[in-house]
Coordinates of N, CA and C in Angstrom, one line a residue:
X1012 N 0.9 -1.2 0.0 CA 0.0 0.0 0.0 C 0.9 1.2 0.0
X1013 N 0.5 2.2 -0.8 CA 1.3 3.5 -0.8 C 1.4 4.1 0.5
X1014 N 2.5 4.7 0.8 CA 2.7 5.4 2.0 C 1.7 6.6 2.1
X1015 N 1.2 6.8 3.2 CA 0.2 7.9 3.4 C -1.2 7.5 3.1
X1016 N -1.4 6.4 2.4 CA -2.8 6.0 2.1 C -3.3 5.0 3.1
X1017 N -4.5 5.2 3.5 CA -5.1 4.4 4.5 C -6.1 3.4 3.9
X1018 N -6.2 2.2 4.4 CA -7.1 1.2 3.8 C -8.6 1.7 4.1
X1019 N -9.4 1.3 3.2 CA -10.9 1.6 3.4 C -11.6 0.4 3.8
X1020 N -12.3 0.5 4.9 CA -13.1 -0.7 5.3 C -14.6 -0.4 5.1
X1021 N -15.3 -1.4 4.6 CA -16.7 -1.2 4.4 C -17.4 -2.2 5.4
X1022 N -18.3 -1.7 6.1 CA -19.1 -2.6 7.1 C -20.3 -3.1 6.4
X1023 N -20.5 -4.4 6.4 CA -21.7 -5.0 5.8 C -22.4 -5.7 7.0
X1024 N -23.7 -5.5 7.1 CA -24.4 -6.1 8.2 C -24.3 -7.6 8.1
X1025 N -24.1 -8.2 9.2 CA -23.9 -9.7 9.2 C -25.1 -10.4 8.6
X1026 N -26.3 -10.0 8.8 CA -27.5 -10.7 8.3 C -27.4 -10.7 6.7
X1027 N -26.9 -9.6 6.2 CA -26.9 -9.5 4.7 C -25.8 -10.4 4.2
X1028 N -24.6 -10.4 4.8 CA -23.5 -11.3 4.5 C -24.0 -12.8 4.6
X1029 N -24.6 -13.1 5.7 CA -25.0 -14.5 5.9 C -26.1 -14.9 4.9
X1030 N -27.0 -14.0 4.5 CA -28.0 -14.3 3.6 C -27.5 -14.7 2.2
X1031 N -26.6 -13.9 1.7 CA -26.1 -14.2 0.4 C -24.8 -15.1 0.4
X1032 N -24.1 -15.1 1.5 CA -22.9 -15.9 1.6 C -22.0 -16.0 0.4
X1033 N -21.6 -14.8 0.0 CA -20.9 -14.6 -1.3 C -19.4 -14.2 -1.0
X1034 N -18.6 -14.6 -2.0 CA -17.2 -14.1 -2.0 C -17.0 -13.5 -3.4
X1035 N -16.6 -12.3 -3.4 CA -16.4 -11.6 -4.7 C -15.0 -11.1 -4.9
X1036 N -14.5 -11.4 -6.1 CA -13.2 -10.9 -6.5 C -13.4 -10.4 -8.0
X1037 N -13.0 -9.2 -8.2 CA -13.2 -8.6 -9.6 C -12.0 -8.8 -10.5
X1038 N -12.3 -9.0 -11.8 CA -11.3 -9.1 -12.8 C -11.7 -8.2 -14.0
X1039 N -10.7 -7.6 -14.6 CA -11.0 -6.6 -15.6 C -11.6 -7.0 -16.9
X1040 N -11.3 -8.2 -17.5 CA -11.8 -8.5 -18.8 C -12.9 -9.5 -18.9
X1041 N -13.8 -9.3 -19.8 CA -14.9 -10.2 -19.9 C -14.4 -11.5 -20.7
X1042 N -13.4 -11.4 -21.5 CA -13.0 -12.5 -22.3 C -12.4 -13.7 -21.4
X1043 N -11.7 -13.3 -20.4 CA -11.2 -14.3 -19.4 C -12.3 -15.1 -18.8
X1044 N -13.5 -14.4 -18.6 CA -14.6 -15.0 -17.8 C -15.4 -15.8 -18.7
X1045 N -15.3 -15.7 -20.0 CA -16.2 -16.5 -20.9 C -15.8 -18.0 -20.8
X1046 N -14.5 -18.3 -20.5 CA -14.1 -19.7 -20.4 C -14.0 -20.2 -19.0
X1047 N -14.4 -19.4 -18.0 CA -14.2 -19.8 -16.7 C -15.0 -20.9 -16.2
X1048 N -16.3 -21.0 -16.5 CA -17.1 -22.0 -15.9 C -16.5 -23.4 -15.8
X1049 N -16.0 -23.9 -16.9 CA -15.5 -25.2 -16.9 C -14.2 -25.4 -16.1
X1050 N -13.3 -24.4 -16.1 CA -12.1 -24.4 -15.3 C -12.5 -24.5 -13.8
X1051 N -13.4 -23.6 -13.4 CA -13.8 -23.5 -12.0 C -14.6 -24.8 -11.6
X1052 N -15.5 -25.2 -12.5 CA -16.4 -26.4 -12.2 C -15.5 -27.6 -12.0
X1053 N -14.5 -27.8 -12.9 CA -13.7 -29.0 -12.7 C -12.9 -29.0 -11.4
X1054 N -12.5 -27.8 -11.0 CA -11.7 -27.7 -9.7 C -12.7 -28.0 -8.5
X1055 N -13.8 -27.4 -8.6 CA -14.8 -27.6 -7.4 C -15.2 -29.0 -7.3
X1056 N -15.5 -29.6 -8.5 CA -16.0 -31.0 -8.5 C -14.9 -32.0 -8.0
X1057 N -13.7 -31.8 -8.4 CA -12.6 -32.6 -8.0 C -12.3 -32.5 -6.5
X1058 N -12.3 -31.3 -6.0 CA -11.9 -31.1 -4.6 C -13.0 -31.3 -3.6
X1059 N -14.2 -30.8 -4.0 CA -15.3 -30.7 -3.0 C -16.5 -31.6 -3.2
X1060 N -16.6 -32.3 -4.3 CA -17.6 -33.3 -4.6 C -19.0 -32.8 -4.4
X1061 N -19.4 -31.7 -5.0 CA -20.8 -31.1 -4.8 C -21.8 -32.0 -5.5
X1062 N -23.1 -31.8 -5.1 CA -24.2 -32.5 -5.8 C -24.6 -31.8 -7.1
X1063 N -24.5 -30.5 -7.1 CA -24.9 -29.7 -8.2 C -24.2 -28.3 -8.2
X1064 N -24.0 -27.8 -9.4 CA -23.4 -26.5 -9.6 C -24.3 -25.8 -10.7
X1065 N -24.7 -24.6 -10.3 CA -25.6 -23.9 -11.2 C -25.0 -22.5 -11.5
X1066 N -24.9 -22.1 -12.8 CA -24.5 -20.8 -13.2 C -25.8 -20.0 -13.3
X1067 N -25.8 -18.8 -12.7 CA -26.9 -17.9 -12.8 C -26.5 -16.5 -13.1
X1068 N -27.4 -15.6 -13.3 CA -27.1 -14.2 -13.5 C -26.8 -13.9 -15.0
X1069 N -26.1 -12.8 -15.2 CA -25.9 -12.4 -16.6 C -25.2 -13.4 -17.5
X1070 N -24.3 -14.2 -17.0 CA -23.6 -15.2 -17.8 C -24.6 -16.3 -18.2
X1071 N -25.4 -16.7 -17.3 CA -26.4 -17.7 -17.6 C -27.4 -17.2 -18.6
X1072 N -27.8 -15.9 -18.6 CA -28.7 -15.3 -19.5 C -28.0 -15.0 -20.9
X1073 N -26.7 -15.0 -20.9 CA -26.0 -14.7 -22.1 C -25.8 -13.3 -22.4
X1074 N -25.9 -12.4 -21.4 CA -25.7 -11.0 -21.6 C -24.8 -10.3 -20.6
X1075 N -23.6 -10.9 -20.4 CA -22.6 -10.3 -19.5 C -22.1 -9.0 -20.0
X1076 N -21.8 -8.1 -19.1 CA -21.1 -6.8 -19.4 C -19.7 -6.8 -18.9
X1077 N -18.9 -5.9 -19.3 CA -17.5 -5.9 -18.8 C -17.4 -5.9 -17.2
X1078 N -18.3 -5.3 -16.6 CA -18.3 -5.3 -15.1 C -19.0 -6.4 -14.4
X1079 N -19.5 -7.3 -15.2 CA -20.2 -8.5 -14.7 C -19.3 -9.5 -14.1
X1080 N -19.7 -10.1 -13.0 CA -19.0 -11.2 -12.4 C -19.8 -12.5 -12.7
X1081 N -19.2 -13.6 -12.4 CA -19.8 -14.9 -12.6 C -20.5 -15.3 -11.4
X1082 N -21.8 -15.7 -11.5 CA -22.6 -16.1 -10.3 C -22.8 -17.6 -10.3
X1083 N -22.4 -18.3 -9.3 CA -22.4 -19.7 -9.2 C -23.0 -20.1 -7.8
X1084 N -24.0 -21.1 -7.9 CA -24.6 -21.7 -6.7 C -24.0 -23.1 -6.7
X1085 N -23.4 -23.5 -5.6 CA -22.9 -24.8 -5.3 C -23.8 -25.5 -4.3
X1086 N -24.4 -26.6 -4.6 CA -25.2 -27.3 -3.7 C -24.4 -28.6 -3.2
X1087 N -24.2 -28.6 -1.9 CA -23.4 -29.7 -1.4 C -23.6 -29.9 0.1
X1088 N -23.4 -31.1 0.6 CA -23.3 -31.3 2.1 C -22.0 -30.8 2.6
X1089 N -22.0 -30.2 3.7 CA -20.8 -29.7 4.3 C -20.9 -29.6 5.8
X1090 N -19.9 -29.9 6.6 CA -19.9 -29.7 8.0 C -19.7 -28.2 8.4
X1091 N -19.2 -27.5 7.5 CA -18.9 -26.0 7.7 C -20.1 -25.2 7.5
X1092 N -20.1 -24.0 8.1 CA -21.2 -23.0 7.8 C -21.1 -22.8 6.3
X1093 N -22.2 -22.5 5.7 CA -22.2 -22.3 4.2 C -21.3 -21.2 3.8
X1094 N -21.3 -20.1 4.6 CA -20.4 -19.0 4.2 C -19.0 -19.3 4.3
X1095 N -18.6 -20.2 5.3 CA -17.2 -20.6 5.4 C -16.9 -21.6 4.3
X1096 N -17.8 -22.4 3.9 CA -17.6 -23.3 2.8 C -17.4 -22.5 1.5
X1097 N -18.1 -21.4 1.3 CA -17.9 -20.6 0.1 C -16.5 -20.0 0.1
X1098 N -16.0 -19.6 1.2 CA -14.7 -19.1 1.3 C -13.6 -20.1 1.0
X1099 N -13.9 -21.3 1.6 CA -13.0 -22.4 1.4 C -12.9 -22.8 -0.1
X1100 N -14.0 -22.9 -0.8 CA -14.0 -23.2 -2.2 C -13.2 -22.2 -3.0
X1101 N -13.6 -20.9 -2.7 CA -12.9 -19.8 -3.5 C -11.4 -19.8 -3.2
X1102 N -11.0 -20.1 -2.0 CA -9.6 -20.1 -1.7 C -8.8 -21.2 -2.5
X1103 N -9.5 -22.3 -2.8 CA -8.8 -23.4 -3.5 C -8.9 -23.3 -5.1
X1104 N -9.7 -22.3 -5.5 CA -9.8 -22.2 -7.0 C -8.6 -21.5 -7.6
X1105 N -8.1 -22.1 -8.6 CA -6.9 -21.5 -9.3 C -7.3 -20.8 -10.5
X1106 N -8.3 -19.8 -10.4 CA -8.7 -19.0 -11.5 C -8.8 -17.6 -11.0
X1107 N -8.6 -16.6 -11.9 CA -8.7 -15.2 -11.5 C -9.8 -14.5 -12.3
X1108 N -10.9 -14.4 -11.8 CA -12.1 -13.7 -12.4 C -13.0 -13.4 -11.3
X1109 N -13.9 -12.4 -11.6 CA -14.9 -12.0 -10.7 C -16.0 -13.1 -10.5
X1110 N -16.2 -13.5 -9.3 CA -17.1 -14.6 -9.0 C -17.9 -14.3 -7.7
X1111 N -19.2 -14.5 -7.8 CA -20.0 -14.6 -6.6 C -20.4 -16.1 -6.4
X1112 N -19.9 -16.7 -5.3 CA -20.0 -18.1 -5.1 C -20.9 -18.3 -3.9
X1113 N -22.0 -18.9 -4.1 CA -22.9 -19.2 -3.0 C -23.0 -20.7 -2.7
X1114 N -22.9 -21.1 -1.5 CA -23.0 -22.5 -1.2 C -24.3 -22.7 -0.3
X1115 N -25.1 -23.7 -0.7 CA -26.2 -24.2 0.2 C -26.2 -25.7 0.3
X1116 N -26.5 -26.2 1.5 CA -26.7 -27.6 1.6 C -28.1 -27.9 1.0
X1117 N -28.3 -29.2 0.6 CA -29.6 -29.5 0.0 C -30.7 -29.2 1.0
X1118 N -30.5 -29.5 2.3 CA -31.5 -29.2 3.4 C -31.8 -27.7 3.5
X1119 N -30.8 -26.9 3.5 CA -30.9 -25.5 3.6 C -31.6 -24.9 2.3
X1120 N -31.3 -25.4 1.2 CA -31.9 -25.0 -0.1 C -33.4 -25.3 0.0
X1121 N -33.8 -26.5 0.5 CA -35.2 -26.9 0.6 C -35.9 -25.9 1.6
X1122 N -35.3 -25.7 2.7 CA -35.9 -24.8 3.7 C -36.1 -23.4 3.1
X1123 N -35.1 -22.9 2.4 CA -35.3 -21.5 1.7 C -36.4 -21.6 0.7
X1124 N -36.5 -22.6 -0.1 CA -37.5 -22.7 -1.1 C -38.9 -22.8 -0.4
X1125 N -39.0 -23.6 0.7 CA -40.3 -23.7 1.4 C -40.7 -22.4 2.0
X1126 N -39.7 -21.5 2.3 CA -40.0 -20.2 2.8 C -40.4 -19.2 1.7
X1127 N -40.3 -19.6 0.5 CA -40.6 -18.7 -0.7 C -39.5 -17.8 -1.1
X1128 N -38.3 -18.2 -0.9 CA -37.1 -17.4 -1.3 C -37.1 -17.1 -2.8
X1129 N -37.5 -15.9 -3.1 CA -37.6 -15.5 -4.6 C -36.3 -15.6 -5.3
X1130 N -35.2 -15.2 -4.6 CA -33.9 -15.2 -5.2 C -33.5 -16.6 -5.6
X1131 N -33.6 -17.6 -4.7 CA -33.2 -19.0 -5.0 C -34.2 -19.6 -6.0
X1132 N -35.4 -19.2 -5.9 CA -36.4 -19.7 -6.9 C -36.0 -19.3 -8.3
X1133 N -35.6 -18.0 -8.5 CA -35.1 -17.6 -9.8 C -33.8 -18.3 -10.2
X1134 N -32.9 -18.5 -9.3 CA -31.7 -19.2 -9.7 C -32.0 -20.6 -10.2
X1135 N -32.8 -21.3 -9.5 CA -33.2 -22.7 -9.9 C -34.0 -22.7 -11.2
X1136 N -34.8 -21.7 -11.4 CA -35.7 -21.6 -12.6 C -34.9 -21.2 -13.8
X1137 N -34.0 -20.2 -13.7 CA -33.4 -19.6 -14.8 C -31.9 -19.9 -15.0
X1138 N -31.3 -20.5 -13.9 CA -29.9 -20.9 -14.0 C -29.6 -22.1 -14.9
X1139 N -28.4 -22.2 -15.2 CA -27.9 -23.3 -16.1 C -27.1 -24.3 -15.2
X1140 N -27.5 -25.6 -15.3 CA -26.8 -26.6 -14.5 C -25.5 -26.9 -15.2
X1141 N -24.4 -26.6 -14.5 CA -23.1 -26.9 -15.1 C -22.5 -28.2 -14.7
X1142 N -23.0 -28.7 -13.6 CA -22.6 -30.0 -13.1 C -23.7 -30.6 -12.2
X1143 N -23.9 -31.9 -12.4 CA -24.8 -32.6 -11.5 C -24.3 -34.0 -11.3
X1144 N -24.1 -34.4 -10.0 CA -23.5 -35.7 -9.6 C -24.5 -36.8 -10.1
X1145 N -24.0 -37.9 -10.3 CA -24.8 -39.1 -10.7 C -25.7 -39.4 -9.5
X1146 N -27.0 -39.7 -9.8 CA -27.9 -40.1 -8.8 C -28.6 -39.0 -8.0
X1147 N -28.4 -37.8 -8.5 CA -29.0 -36.6 -7.8 C -30.3 -36.3 -8.4

């Protein structure tokens, strides 16, 4: 960090962070992100054995913009809190692009759907399944 410059901290309410359970890292070019899903998916599947991975948002709709990130929902059983599992997955990915990565257990996903979660309903309805384990 340059001398004399102070870091900027942004406070996000815990309920908002816990609701979306996202990790975001921005990358400058859209071209790098067009090929990311398969790279990222292969890494997540190999290391974490999820039940399903769904691409959603502008990349799933086919209309990403230069500032768009890649939105991915990972459905998997995990002993960790879902937010911590998101961080763990992102930490192990060997790709550099903007990504919002959300993890839900199948049980939590069902609970959220039963509560009428419009966000997850739209993800499941309009998202593109990039990976699905056998027997799911």
